[in-house]
Amino acid sequence: MVNESRRTFEYKDEKSSKFWEVIQTDSTVTVRYGKTGTNGQSQEKLFGGTAEVSKNVAKLISEKTGKGYVEVGAALSTSEAAAVSSEEFARQKDQPVTKIQPQKASASRIIKPKSPAHDPGATSESLTALLGEDDVTNRLLAKHPRASTYLLEKLSHSIDKTTRQNVAANPNTPPEHLVRLGQQFPEEFLSNPALDLLLMVNPDLMEQVPEALLVRLLKQADCPGSLLTWAAGHQQAKVQLAVAMNAKAPEQATQKLLASQHQSVRETVKEPTGVDASDPHEDLQTSFEQAVKDRFKSMPIHELESAWIACDICLAQWPYLPLAFRLQQANEGTPDWLAVLDQLAKTTWTADAIQRLIGYDVIGRYIARHPNTPLAVREAVLEQLSKDPDVWERRFSAESHFTPVHVLEVLAKDKDSSVRSGVAANPSTPTSVMEELTKDKDDFVLLGIVRNPSISTDLKWALAQKKEHFLRSSIAENPVTPVDLLEVLAKDKNSEVRISVAKNSSTPASILEVMARDSNSDVCRSVLQQNLVPVIVLDALAKDKNSGVRSVVANHTATPGSILAALPNACTRTRRCGEEPDPVGHAQWAGSARTPQGRDGQAAHLAEQPRQ
């Protein structure tokens, strides 16, 4: 048995009389509305089940009663009527009607509205007088059927969201404020009974609605036909496309679209892309996006450029645009260039797509560096860049840690030395390739090998035999250089090499002790640049013939008091107060924390020394 329920509501004021009726038949909801005394218009919607239907009907009724509609009468559903037995019905029928005599109520029992805000018949003046009392009152005023345009204009600027929401749903709201609030409350805007009149009387006001919001409104299943018809004559193609993809677009709107100046719109209307208006479950959003995607594939590049400049298409449609167009936009450095590159990095890069990167240098480097780029794609892009005629692209590929070995092997033979140098310094370069590069005649290539963190010990020894002292110096300053090689380099004839050994934090005390006796004072000073200097080394340097070296010893924070006492006063005068070392007897390695008492005692000792 079909279960049907019908409820009718009326709205009356000084200017109009309207009805609104909702009929629930199983999983179908039919709504009729219009002026009282006419057949009005009707809309029908199918839902998935009775629970969803009941929830939707309750929401619709709540919205209408909130706007001032009053139920005309209540009727039992057919299932409820069937539940009443015939005997009970007969019994109720035979019962005499008891006339209830009205009682005279005392003045104290007469219930009056607390304020005009609760009185449907209140005057606009009395309502305006309540403006600003509190949020609760303002919300009632905002949806009152007798609220004046002045009152609604004031309430449209309320900081209370619900108040503004009620103003957006009130048919008395001035058009310019209704359009403005429609940006915040699109549902109330679409359901406002005054929308049809607004489109007829003052359609220019709709031009103030942002296009992004307008497109979103037009794709709604409950978008009024009057709005769809008006938007079909809009100048922008994306607005017209939104109308075209709405299954409920009226015939008048369709005729406007067929006469559109935009070819993409005309083709969409002539050849629908799968939107089934008879299917209530059709996802209009998906259908719209699919139509846009199909159209973009067939549009020439120059048309896409015009649409991009006019903001008819933007990053929201980026995945649907042809790859050639996306590469072109990413290469032109538009204001949203970084956002474009980021979107481009998310592309599904096929072998054919990677081939198209030739000539788009910046894009290739960006994709190769992007953290979300899959390794296989990254390697393929780097290989493509290694074949680029531009030396900077090949050098980028040579220096990347993700470049495949077979690509590095090819780049190691590149005619440009900067590319070979990049391969030499790349930690991913295998030892066999580095060994071949040791034969290179370019100094920067050899220096790249020396500075490579993956260089083998054998290669270090081999390069340490080279005549170029800067190679030996670079090996000497490397903290992972073997001790036996440091010992050899500490005796190098070139002072810069010895200085590098002296500064190396991995150089052991035994080598530093020997270097403390170096004939070159710069080497001795370099030994003192170590944070932790052995006491035996400090003692040796304190006896250096160079006064500058002795002065550095005096100012070193690790120098113990016994050594300071033996230094000439001319050296110790430069020592900063409060930074004296530990007394004699501290650990072999000086530089550990000292107590304030030890520092004060040493300062007193120095103060007693006679000045020269």
Coordinates of C-alpha atoms in Angstrom, one line a residue:
M1 CA 0.0 0.0 0.0
V2 CA 1.3 3.4 -0.9
N3 CA 2.0 5.6 2.2
E4 CA 1.2 9.2 1.5
S5 CA 1.4 12.2 3.8
R6 CA 0.5 15.8 2.9
R7 CA 1.0 19.0 4.9
T8 CA 0.0 22.5 3.8
F9 CA 1.3 25.9 5.0
E10 CA 0.3 29.5 4.3
Y11 CA 2.1 32.8 4.5
K12 CA 0.1 36.0 4.6
D13 CA 1.1 39.6 5.0
E14 CA -0.2 43.0 3.7
K15 CA 1.3 42.5 0.3
S16 CA 0.9 38.8 -0.5
S17 CA -0.7 35.4 0.2
K18 CA 1.3 32.3 -0.6
F19 CA 1.1 28.6 0.0
W20 CA 3.6 25.8 0.4
E21 CA 2.7 22.1 0.4
V22 CA 4.9 19.1 1.0
I23 CA 3.7 15.6 0.0
Q24 CA 5.6 12.5 1.0
T25 CA 4.9 9.3 -0.9
D26 CA 7.1 6.4 0.2
S27 CA 10.7 7.6 -0.8
T28 CA 9.5 10.5 -3.0
V29 CA 9.0 14.1 -1.8
T30 CA 6.9 16.5 -3.9
V31 CA 6.8 20.2 -3.0
R32 CA 4.1 22.6 -4.4
Y33 CA 4.3 26.3 -3.9
G34 CA 3.0 29.6 -5.3
K35 CA 0.3 32.2 -4.8
T36 CA -2.8 31.3 -2.9
G37 CA -5.6 30.4 -5.4
T38 CA -3.3 29.1 -8.1
N39 CA -1.9 25.7 -9.0
G40 CA 1.6 27.0 -8.4
Q41 CA 4.8 25.1 -9.3
S42 CA 5.9 21.7 -8.2
Q43 CA 9.3 19.9 -7.7
E44 CA 9.9 16.3 -7.0
K45 CA 12.9 14.5 -5.5
L46 CA 13.6 10.8 -4.9
F47 CA 15.5 9.7 -1.8
G48 CA 17.2 6.5 -0.8
G49 CA 14.9 5.5 2.1
T50 CA 12.1 6.6 4.4
A51 CA 14.6 7.8 7.1
E52 CA 16.3 10.1 4.7
V53 CA 12.8 11.3 3.4
S54 CA 11.6 12.1 6.9
K55 CA 14.8 14.0 7.8
N56 CA 14.5 16.1 4.6
V57 CA 10.8 16.8 5.1
A58 CA 11.4 17.9 8.7
K59 CA 14.2 20.2 7.5
L60 CA 12.0 21.8 4.8
I61 CA 9.2 22.4 7.3
S62 CA 11.5 23.9 9.8
E63 CA 12.8 26.3 7.2
K64 CA 9.4 27.4 6.1
T65 CA 8.0 27.8 9.6
G66 CA 11.1 29.9 10.4
K67 CA 10.1 32.2 7.6
G68 CA 6.7 32.8 9.0
Y69 CA 4.7 30.0 7.2
V70 CA 1.8 28.7 9.3
E71 CA 0.3 25.2 8.9
V72 CA -3.3 25.2 7.6
G73 CA -4.3 21.9 9.1
A74 CA -2.9 18.5 10.0
A75 CA -3.8 15.3 8.2
L76 CA -3.3 11.7 9.0
S77 CA -1.2 9.7 6.7
T78 CA -2.8 6.8 4.9
S79 CA -1.0 4.3 7.1
E80 CA -2.1 6.1 10.2
A81 CA -5.7 6.2 9.0
A82 CA -5.6 2.4 8.3
A83 CA -4.4 1.8 11.8
V84 CA -7.7 3.1 13.3
S85 CA -10.2 0.3 13.5
S86 CA -13.6 0.6 12.0
E87 CA -15.2 0.0 15.4
E88 CA -13.3 2.8 17.0
F89 CA -14.1 5.1 14.2
A90 CA -17.8 4.3 14.5
R91 CA -17.7 4.8 18.3
Q92 CA -16.1 8.1 17.9
K93 CA -18.6 9.1 15.3
D94 CA -21.6 8.3 17.5
Q95 CA -20.3 10.3 20.4
P96 CA -22.1 13.5 20.9
V97 CA -20.1 16.6 20.3
T98 CA -19.5 18.4 23.6
K99 CA -19.5 22.1 23.2
I100 CA -16.8 23.6 25.4
Q101 CA -18.0 26.8 27.0
P102 CA -15.3 29.5 27.0
Q103 CA -14.3 30.6 30.5
K104 CA -13.8 34.2 31.4
A105 CA -10.2 34.4 32.3
S106 CA -8.9 36.9 34.7
A107 CA -6.6 39.7 33.5
S108 CA -3.7 37.9 35.2
R109 CA -4.2 34.8 33.0
I110 CA -4.3 36.6 29.6
I111 CA -1.1 35.6 27.8
K112 CA 0.3 38.4 25.6
P113 CA 3.3 38.3 23.4
K114 CA 6.4 39.1 25.3
S115 CA 7.5 41.6 22.6
P116 CA 6.6 42.6 19.1
A117 CA 9.3 40.3 17.8
H118 CA 7.0 37.3 18.7
D119 CA 3.9 39.0 17.3
P120 CA 3.3 38.2 13.6
G121 CA 1.1 41.3 13.3
A122 CA 3.6 43.7 14.9
T123 CA 4.2 47.0 13.1
S124 CA 7.5 47.7 11.5
E125 CA 8.0 50.7 13.8
S126 CA 7.7 48.5 16.9
L127 CA 10.1 46.0 15.5
T128 CA 12.7 48.7 14.6
A129 CA 12.5 49.9 18.2
L130 CA 13.8 46.5 19.4
L131 CA 17.0 46.7 17.2
G132 CA 20.1 45.9 19.1
E133 CA 18.6 44.5 22.3
D134 CA 20.4 41.2 22.2
D135 CA 21.3 38.5 19.7
V136 CA 18.1 36.4 20.4
T137 CA 15.9 39.4 19.6
N138 CA 17.9 40.3 16.6
R139 CA 17.5 36.8 15.2
L140 CA 13.7 37.0 15.6
L141 CA 13.6 40.4 14.0
A142 CA 15.7 39.2 11.0
K143 CA 13.1 36.6 10.0
H144 CA 10.0 38.6 10.9
P145 CA 7.6 38.9 8.0
R146 CA 7.0 42.6 8.8
A147 CA 10.6 43.7 9.2
S148 CA 11.3 46.8 7.2
T149 CA 14.0 47.2 4.7
Y150 CA 15.8 49.7 7.0
L151 CA 15.7 47.2 9.9
L152 CA 17.0 44.3 7.7
E153 CA 19.8 46.5 6.2
K154 CA 21.0 47.2 9.8
L155 CA 20.7 43.5 10.7
S156 CA 22.6 42.4 7.6
H157 CA 25.8 43.9 9.2
S158 CA 25.3 42.0 12.5
I159 CA 28.4 40.2 13.9
D160 CA 26.0 37.3 14.8
K161 CA 26.1 34.7 12.0
T162 CA 22.5 33.4 12.6
T163 CA 21.1 36.9 12.4
R164 CA 22.7 37.5 9.0
Q165 CA 21.6 34.0 7.9
N166 CA 18.0 34.9 8.8
V167 CA 18.3 38.2 6.9
A168 CA 19.5 36.3 3.8
A169 CA 16.3 34.1 3.9
N170 CA 13.9 37.1 4.5
P171 CA 12.1 38.0 1.3
N172 CA 11.9 41.7 2.5
T173 CA 15.7 42.0 2.4
P174 CA 16.9 44.8 0.0
P175 CA 18.3 43.2 -3.2
E176 CA 21.8 44.7 -2.8
H177 CA 22.1 43.2 0.7
L178 CA 20.5 39.9 -0.4
V179 CA 23.2 39.5 -3.1
R180 CA 26.0 40.4 -0.6
L181 CA 24.7 37.9 2.0
G182 CA 24.3 35.2 -0.7
Q183 CA 28.1 34.9 -0.8
Q184 CA 28.0 33.8 2.9
F185 CA 24.7 31.8 2.9
P186 CA 24.1 30.3 -0.6
E187 CA 21.4 27.9 0.6
E188 CA 19.3 30.7 2.1
F189 CA 20.0 32.8 -1.0
L190 CA 18.7 30.2 -3.4
S191 CA 15.6 29.4 -1.3
N192 CA 14.6 33.1 -0.8
P193 CA 11.2 33.6 -2.4
A194 CA 12.3 37.1 -3.6
L195 CA 15.0 35.7 -5.8
D196 CA 12.7 35.3 -8.8
L197 CA 11.4 38.9 -8.5
L198 CA 15.0 40.1 -8.1
L199 CA 16.0 38.5 -11.4
M200 CA 13.0 40.0 -13.2
V201 CA 13.2 43.6 -11.7
N202 CA 16.9 44.2 -11.3
P203 CA 19.1 41.5 -12.9
D204 CA 22.2 43.7 -13.0
L205 CA 22.6 43.2 -9.3
M206 CA 23.5 39.6 -9.9
E207 CA 26.6 40.7 -11.6
Q208 CA 28.0 41.5 -8.2
V209 CA 28.0 37.8 -7.2
P210 CA 31.6 36.4 -7.5
E211 CA 31.8 34.0 -10.5
A212 CA 33.2 31.2 -8.3
L213 CA 30.1 31.4 -6.1
L214 CA 27.8 31.8 -9.0
V215 CA 29.1 28.7 -10.7
R216 CA 28.7 26.7 -7.4
L217 CA 25.1 27.9 -7.1
L218 CA 24.3 27.0 -10.7
K219 CA 25.5 23.4 -10.2
Q220 CA 23.1 22.9 -7.3
A221 CA 20.2 20.5 -8.0
D222 CA 17.7 22.9 -6.3
C223 CA 18.9 26.0 -8.2
P224 CA 15.8 28.0 -9.3
G225 CA 15.0 27.9 -13.0
S226 CA 14.9 31.7 -13.1
L227 CA 18.5 31.9 -12.0
L228 CA 19.6 29.3 -14.5
T229 CA 17.8 31.2 -17.3
W230 CA 19.5 34.5 -16.3
A231 CA 23.0 32.9 -16.0
A232 CA 22.6 31.3 -19.5
G233 CA 23.0 34.8 -20.8
H234 CA 26.2 35.5 -18.8
Q235 CA 29.3 36.6 -20.7
Q236 CA 31.7 34.1 -19.1
A237 CA 32.0 30.6 -20.6
K238 CA 32.5 28.8 -17.3
V239 CA 29.2 30.3 -16.0
Q240 CA 27.3 29.1 -19.1
L241 CA 28.9 25.7 -18.8
A242 CA 27.6 25.4 -15.3
V243 CA 24.1 26.0 -16.5
A244 CA 24.6 23.5 -19.4
M245 CA 25.5 20.8 -16.9
N246 CA 22.5 21.3 -14.7
A247 CA 19.9 18.7 -15.6
K248 CA 17.1 21.0 -14.5
A249 CA 18.0 23.9 -16.8
P250 CA 14.7 25.1 -18.4
E251 CA 14.2 25.1 -22.1
Q252 CA 14.6 28.9 -22.2
A253 CA 18.1 28.6 -20.7
T254 CA 19.0 25.9 -23.2
Q255 CA 18.0 28.1 -26.1
K256 CA 20.2 30.9 -24.8
L257 CA 23.2 28.5 -24.5
L258 CA 22.7 27.3 -28.1
A259 CA 23.2 30.9 -29.2
S260 CA 26.3 31.4 -26.9
Q261 CA 29.4 33.2 -28.3
H262 CA 31.5 30.4 -26.8
Q263 CA 32.0 27.4 -29.0
S264 CA 32.7 25.1 -26.0
V265 CA 29.3 26.0 -24.6
R266 CA 27.4 25.4 -27.8
E267 CA 29.1 22.0 -28.3
T268 CA 28.4 21.0 -24.7
V269 CA 24.7 21.7 -25.2
K270 CA 24.5 20.0 -28.6
E271 CA 26.5 16.9 -27.4
P272 CA 25.7 16.1 -23.8
T273 CA 28.4 14.2 -22.0
G274 CA 26.4 11.7 -20.1
V275 CA 24.2 13.7 -17.8
D276 CA 21.0 11.7 -17.3
A277 CA 18.3 14.1 -16.1
S278 CA 16.0 11.2 -15.3
D279 CA 18.5 9.7 -12.9
P280 CA 18.1 11.5 -9.5
H281 CA 21.4 10.0 -8.3
E282 CA 23.5 11.5 -11.1
D283 CA 26.4 13.3 -9.7
L284 CA 26.2 16.7 -11.4
Q285 CA 29.6 17.8 -10.1
T286 CA 31.3 14.8 -11.6
S287 CA 29.4 15.2 -14.9
F288 CA 30.4 18.9 -15.0
E289 CA 34.1 18.1 -14.4
Q290 CA 34.0 15.4 -17.1
A291 CA 32.5 17.7 -19.6
V292 CA 35.1 20.4 -18.9
K293 CA 37.9 17.7 -19.2
D294 CA 36.6 16.4 -22.5
R295 CA 36.3 19.9 -23.9
F296 CA 39.8 21.0 -22.8
K297 CA 41.3 18.1 -24.8
S298 CA 39.9 19.4 -28.0
M299 CA 40.5 23.1 -27.5
P300 CA 43.5 24.7 -29.4
I301 CA 46.3 26.1 -27.3
H302 CA 45.5 29.7 -28.2
E303 CA 41.9 29.3 -27.0
L304 CA 43.2 27.8 -23.7
E305 CA 45.6 30.8 -23.4
S306 CA 42.8 33.3 -23.8
A307 CA 40.6 31.4 -21.3
W308 CA 43.6 31.3 -18.8
I309 CA 44.2 35.0 -19.1
A310 CA 40.5 35.8 -18.7
C311 CA 40.5 33.5 -15.6
D312 CA 37.8 31.3 -17.2
I313 CA 40.1 28.4 -16.3
C314 CA 42.5 28.2 -13.4
L315 CA 44.4 25.8 -11.2
A316 CA 41.1 24.1 -10.3
Q317 CA 41.0 22.7 -13.8
W318 CA 44.8 22.1 -14.0
P319 CA 44.6 18.2 -14.1
Y320 CA 42.3 18.3 -17.1
L321 CA 44.5 20.7 -19.3
P322 CA 46.7 19.3 -22.0
L323 CA 50.4 18.7 -21.0
A324 CA 51.7 21.0 -23.7
F325 CA 49.7 23.9 -22.3
R326 CA 50.7 23.1 -18.7
L327 CA 54.4 23.0 -19.6
Q328 CA 54.0 26.3 -21.4
Q329 CA 52.4 28.0 -18.5
A330 CA 54.9 26.7 -16.0
N331 CA 57.8 27.9 -18.2
E332 CA 56.4 31.5 -18.6
G333 CA 56.8 32.5 -14.9
T334 CA 53.2 33.6 -14.2
P335 CA 52.3 35.3 -10.9
D336 CA 51.3 31.9 -9.5
W337 CA 54.3 30.2 -10.9
L338 CA 55.3 28.2 -7.9
A339 CA 51.8 26.9 -7.5
V340 CA 51.8 25.9 -11.2
L341 CA 55.1 24.1 -10.8
D342 CA 53.8 22.3 -7.7
Q343 CA 50.7 21.1 -9.6
L344 CA 52.9 20.1 -12.5
A345 CA 55.1 18.0 -10.2
K346 CA 52.0 15.9 -9.4
T347 CA 51.5 14.9 -13.0
T348 CA 51.6 11.2 -13.9
W349 CA 54.8 11.3 -15.8
T350 CA 54.8 8.8 -18.6
A351 CA 57.8 8.2 -20.8
D352 CA 56.3 10.3 -23.5
A353 CA 55.6 13.1 -21.1
I354 CA 59.2 13.1 -19.8
Q355 CA 60.4 13.4 -23.4
R356 CA 58.4 16.6 -23.7
L357 CA 60.5 18.2 -20.9
I358 CA 63.3 18.9 -23.5
G359 CA 63.6 22.7 -23.6
Y360 CA 61.8 23.3 -20.3
D361 CA 64.9 23.5 -18.2
V362 CA 63.5 25.0 -14.9
I363 CA 60.6 22.6 -14.9
G364 CA 62.8 19.6 -15.2
R365 CA 65.0 20.7 -12.3
Y366 CA 62.0 21.4 -10.2
I367 CA 60.4 18.0 -10.8
A368 CA 63.7 16.2 -10.1
R369 CA 64.0 18.0 -6.8
H370 CA 60.4 17.7 -5.7
P371 CA 60.0 15.5 -2.6
N372 CA 56.8 13.9 -3.9
T373 CA 58.3 12.9 -7.3
P374 CA 58.6 9.0 -7.4
L375 CA 62.2 7.8 -7.7
A376 CA 61.7 6.2 -11.1
V377 CA 60.3 9.4 -12.5
R378 CA 63.1 11.4 -10.8
E379 CA 65.8 9.2 -12.4
A380 CA 64.1 9.4 -15.8
V381 CA 63.9 13.2 -15.7
L382 CA 67.6 13.4 -14.6
E383 CA 68.6 11.1 -17.5
Q384 CA 66.6 13.4 -19.8
L385 CA 68.4 16.5 -18.4
S386 CA 71.8 14.8 -18.9
K387 CA 71.2 14.9 -22.7
D388 CA 70.2 18.6 -22.7
P389 CA 72.3 20.8 -24.9
D390 CA 72.5 23.3 -22.1
V391 CA 75.5 22.7 -19.9
W392 CA 73.7 23.9 -16.8
E393 CA 71.1 21.1 -17.1
R394 CA 73.8 18.5 -17.6
R395 CA 75.7 19.8 -14.6
F396 CA 72.5 19.7 -12.5
S397 CA 72.1 16.0 -13.5
A398 CA 75.8 15.3 -12.7
E399 CA 75.5 16.8 -9.2
S400 CA 72.2 15.1 -8.2
H401 CA 72.4 12.2 -5.7
F402 CA 69.5 10.5 -7.5
T403 CA 71.2 10.3 -11.0
P404 CA 71.5 6.7 -12.0
V405 CA 75.1 5.2 -12.3
H406 CA 74.9 4.6 -16.0
V407 CA 74.1 8.3 -16.5
L408 CA 77.0 9.4 -14.3
E409 CA 79.3 7.2 -16.4
V410 CA 78.3 9.0 -19.5
L411 CA 78.5 12.5 -17.8
A412 CA 82.0 11.7 -16.6
K413 CA 83.2 11.9 -20.2
D414 CA 81.3 15.2 -20.9
K415 CA 83.3 17.8 -22.8
D416 CA 82.6 20.5 -20.2
S417 CA 84.9 20.3 -17.1
S418 CA 82.1 21.7 -14.8
V419 CA 80.0 18.7 -15.6
R420 CA 82.8 16.3 -15.0
S421 CA 83.6 18.1 -11.7
G422 CA 80.0 17.6 -10.6
V423 CA 80.3 13.9 -11.3
A424 CA 83.6 13.8 -9.3
A425 CA 82.0 15.3 -6.2
N426 CA 78.8 13.3 -6.4
P427 CA 78.6 10.8 -3.5
S428 CA 76.6 8.5 -5.8
T429 CA 79.6 8.2 -8.2
P430 CA 81.1 4.7 -8.0
T431 CA 84.9 4.3 -7.2
S432 CA 85.6 3.0 -10.7
V433 CA 84.3 6.2 -12.3
M434 CA 86.3 8.3 -9.8
E435 CA 89.5 6.3 -10.6
E436 CA 89.1 7.2 -14.2
L437 CA 88.5 10.9 -13.3
T438 CA 91.9 11.0 -11.4
K439 CA 93.5 11.0 -14.9
D440 CA 91.6 14.2 -15.7
K441 CA 93.8 17.3 -16.4
D442 CA 91.4 19.8 -14.9
D443 CA 92.2 20.9 -11.3
F444 CA 88.5 21.3 -10.4
V445 CA 87.7 17.8 -11.4
L446 CA 90.5 16.4 -9.2
L447 CA 89.4 18.7 -6.3
G448 CA 85.9 17.3 -6.7
I449 CA 87.2 13.8 -6.2
V450 CA 89.2 14.9 -3.1
R451 CA 86.1 16.5 -1.5
N452 CA 83.8 13.6 -2.3
P453 CA 82.6 12.1 1.0
S454 CA 82.6 8.7 -0.7
I455 CA 86.3 8.7 -1.8
S456 CA 88.2 5.6 -1.0
T457 CA 91.4 5.6 1.1
D458 CA 93.4 4.3 -1.9
L459 CA 92.3 7.2 -4.0
K460 CA 93.3 9.6 -1.2
W461 CA 96.8 8.2 -1.1
A462 CA 97.0 8.3 -4.9
L463 CA 95.9 12.0 -5.1
A464 CA 98.2 12.9 -2.2
Q465 CA 101.1 12.1 -4.5
K466 CA 100.0 14.8 -7.0
K467 CA 102.2 17.8 -7.4
E468 CA 99.2 20.2 -6.9
H469 CA 99.5 21.3 -3.2
F470 CA 95.8 22.3 -3.0
L471 CA 94.8 18.7 -3.5
R472 CA 97.1 17.6 -0.6
S473 CA 95.7 20.5 1.5
S474 CA 92.1 19.4 0.9
I475 CA 93.0 15.9 1.9
A476 CA 94.8 17.1 5.0
E477 CA 91.7 19.1 6.2
N478 CA 89.3 16.1 5.7
P479 CA 88.3 14.8 9.2
V480 CA 88.0 11.2 7.8
T481 CA 91.5 11.1 6.4
P482 CA 93.5 8.1 7.8
V483 CA 96.0 9.0 10.6
D484 CA 99.0 7.5 8.7
L485 CA 98.3 9.7 5.8
L486 CA 97.9 12.8 8.1
E487 CA 101.3 11.9 9.6
V488 CA 102.9 12.0 6.1
L489 CA 101.1 15.2 5.2
A490 CA 102.3 16.8 8.5
K491 CA 105.8 16.7 7.0
D492 CA 104.8 18.1 3.6
K493 CA 107.1 20.7 2.2
N494 CA 104.2 23.1 1.6
S495 CA 103.2 25.1 4.7
E496 CA 99.5 25.3 3.6
V497 CA 99.3 21.5 3.6
R498 CA 100.8 21.4 7.1
I499 CA 98.5 24.2 8.3
S500 CA 95.5 22.1 7.1
V501 CA 96.8 19.1 9.1
A502 CA 97.2 21.3 12.2
K503 CA 93.6 22.5 12.0
N504 CA 92.1 19.1 11.4
S505 CA 90.1 18.1 14.5
S506 CA 91.0 14.4 13.9
T507 CA 94.8 15.0 14.0
P508 CA 96.1 13.0 17.1
A509 CA 98.2 14.6 19.9
S510 CA 101.3 12.8 18.8
I511 CA 101.3 14.6 15.4
L512 CA 100.3 17.9 16.9
E513 CA 103.3 17.6 19.3
V514 CA 105.7 17.3 16.4
M515 CA 104.0 20.2 14.5
A516 CA 104.3 22.4 17.6
R517 CA 108.0 22.5 16.8
D518 CA 107.4 23.5 13.2
S519 CA 109.7 26.3 11.9
N520 CA 106.7 28.1 10.4
S521 CA 104.9 30.2 13.0
D522 CA 101.6 30.0 11.1
V523 CA 101.7 26.2 11.5
C524 CA 102.2 26.7 15.2
R525 CA 99.3 29.1 15.5
S526 CA 97.1 26.7 13.6
V527 CA 97.8 24.0 16.2
L528 CA 96.5 26.4 18.8
Q529 CA 93.2 26.8 16.9
Q530 CA 92.2 23.3 18.2
N531 CA 89.6 23.4 20.9
L532 CA 91.4 20.8 23.0
V533 CA 95.2 21.1 22.9
P534 CA 97.4 18.6 24.8
V535 CA 99.3 20.2 27.7
I536 CA 102.6 18.9 26.3
V537 CA 101.9 20.8 23.0
L538 CA 101.0 24.0 24.9
D539 CA 104.3 23.6 26.9
A540 CA 106.3 23.2 23.7
L541 CA 104.6 26.2 22.0
A542 CA 105.1 28.4 25.1
K543 CA 108.9 28.1 24.4
D544 CA 108.6 29.1 20.8
K545 CA 111.0 31.8 19.7
N546 CA 108.1 33.7 18.0
S547 CA 106.5 36.1 20.5
G548 CA 103.2 35.9 18.5
V549 CA 103.0 32.2 19.1
R550 CA 103.8 32.6 22.8
S551 CA 101.0 35.3 23.0
V552 CA 98.5 32.9 21.5
V553 CA 99.5 30.3 24.1
A554 CA 99.0 32.9 26.9
N555 CA 95.5 33.7 25.6
H556 CA 94.4 30.0 25.0
T557 CA 91.7 29.0 27.5
A558 CA 93.3 25.6 27.9
T559 CA 96.8 26.9 29.0
P560 CA 97.4 25.8 32.7
G561 CA 98.8 28.1 35.3
S562 CA 102.2 26.5 35.5
I563 CA 102.8 27.4 31.8
L564 CA 101.4 30.9 32.2
A565 CA 103.7 31.5 35.2
A566 CA 106.7 30.7 33.0
L567 CA 105.6 33.0 30.2
P568 CA 106.9 36.6 30.1
N569 CA 104.5 39.2 31.5
A570 CA 104.3 40.9 28.1
C571 CA 102.5 37.8 26.9
T572 CA 100.2 37.3 29.9
R573 CA 99.0 40.9 30.1
T574 CA 96.7 40.2 27.2
R575 CA 95.0 37.3 29.1
R576 CA 91.4 38.2 29.8
C577 CA 90.4 38.3 33.5
G578 CA 88.2 35.5 34.6
E579 CA 89.3 33.0 31.9
E580 CA 92.3 31.4 33.7
P581 CA 92.9 27.7 33.3
D582 CA 93.0 24.8 35.8
P583 CA 96.0 24.7 38.2
V584 CA 98.8 22.2 37.5
G585 CA 97.8 18.6 37.7
H586 CA 94.7 18.6 35.4
A587 CA 94.1 16.0 32.8
Q588 CA 96.5 15.4 29.9
W589 CA 94.0 17.1 27.5
A590 CA 93.4 20.7 28.7
G591 CA 90.2 22.7 28.0
S592 CA 87.9 21.1 30.5
A593 CA 85.6 23.1 32.8
R594 CA 87.4 25.0 35.7
T595 CA 86.1 26.2 39.1
P596 CA 85.8 29.9 39.9
Q597 CA 88.2 29.4 42.8
G598 CA 90.9 28.1 40.5
R599 CA 90.5 31.1 38.2
D600 CA 90.5 33.6 41.1
G601 CA 93.6 32.0 42.6
Q602 CA 95.5 32.2 39.3
A603 CA 94.5 35.8 38.8
A604 CA 95.9 36.7 42.2
H605 CA 99.1 34.9 41.3
L606 CA 99.5 37.0 38.1
A607 CA 98.7 40.2 40.0
E608 CA 101.7 39.5 42.3
Q609 CA 104.2 39.3 39.4
P610 CA 106.3 42.4 38.9
R611 CA 105.9 44.3 35.7
Q612 CA 108.8 44.6 33.3

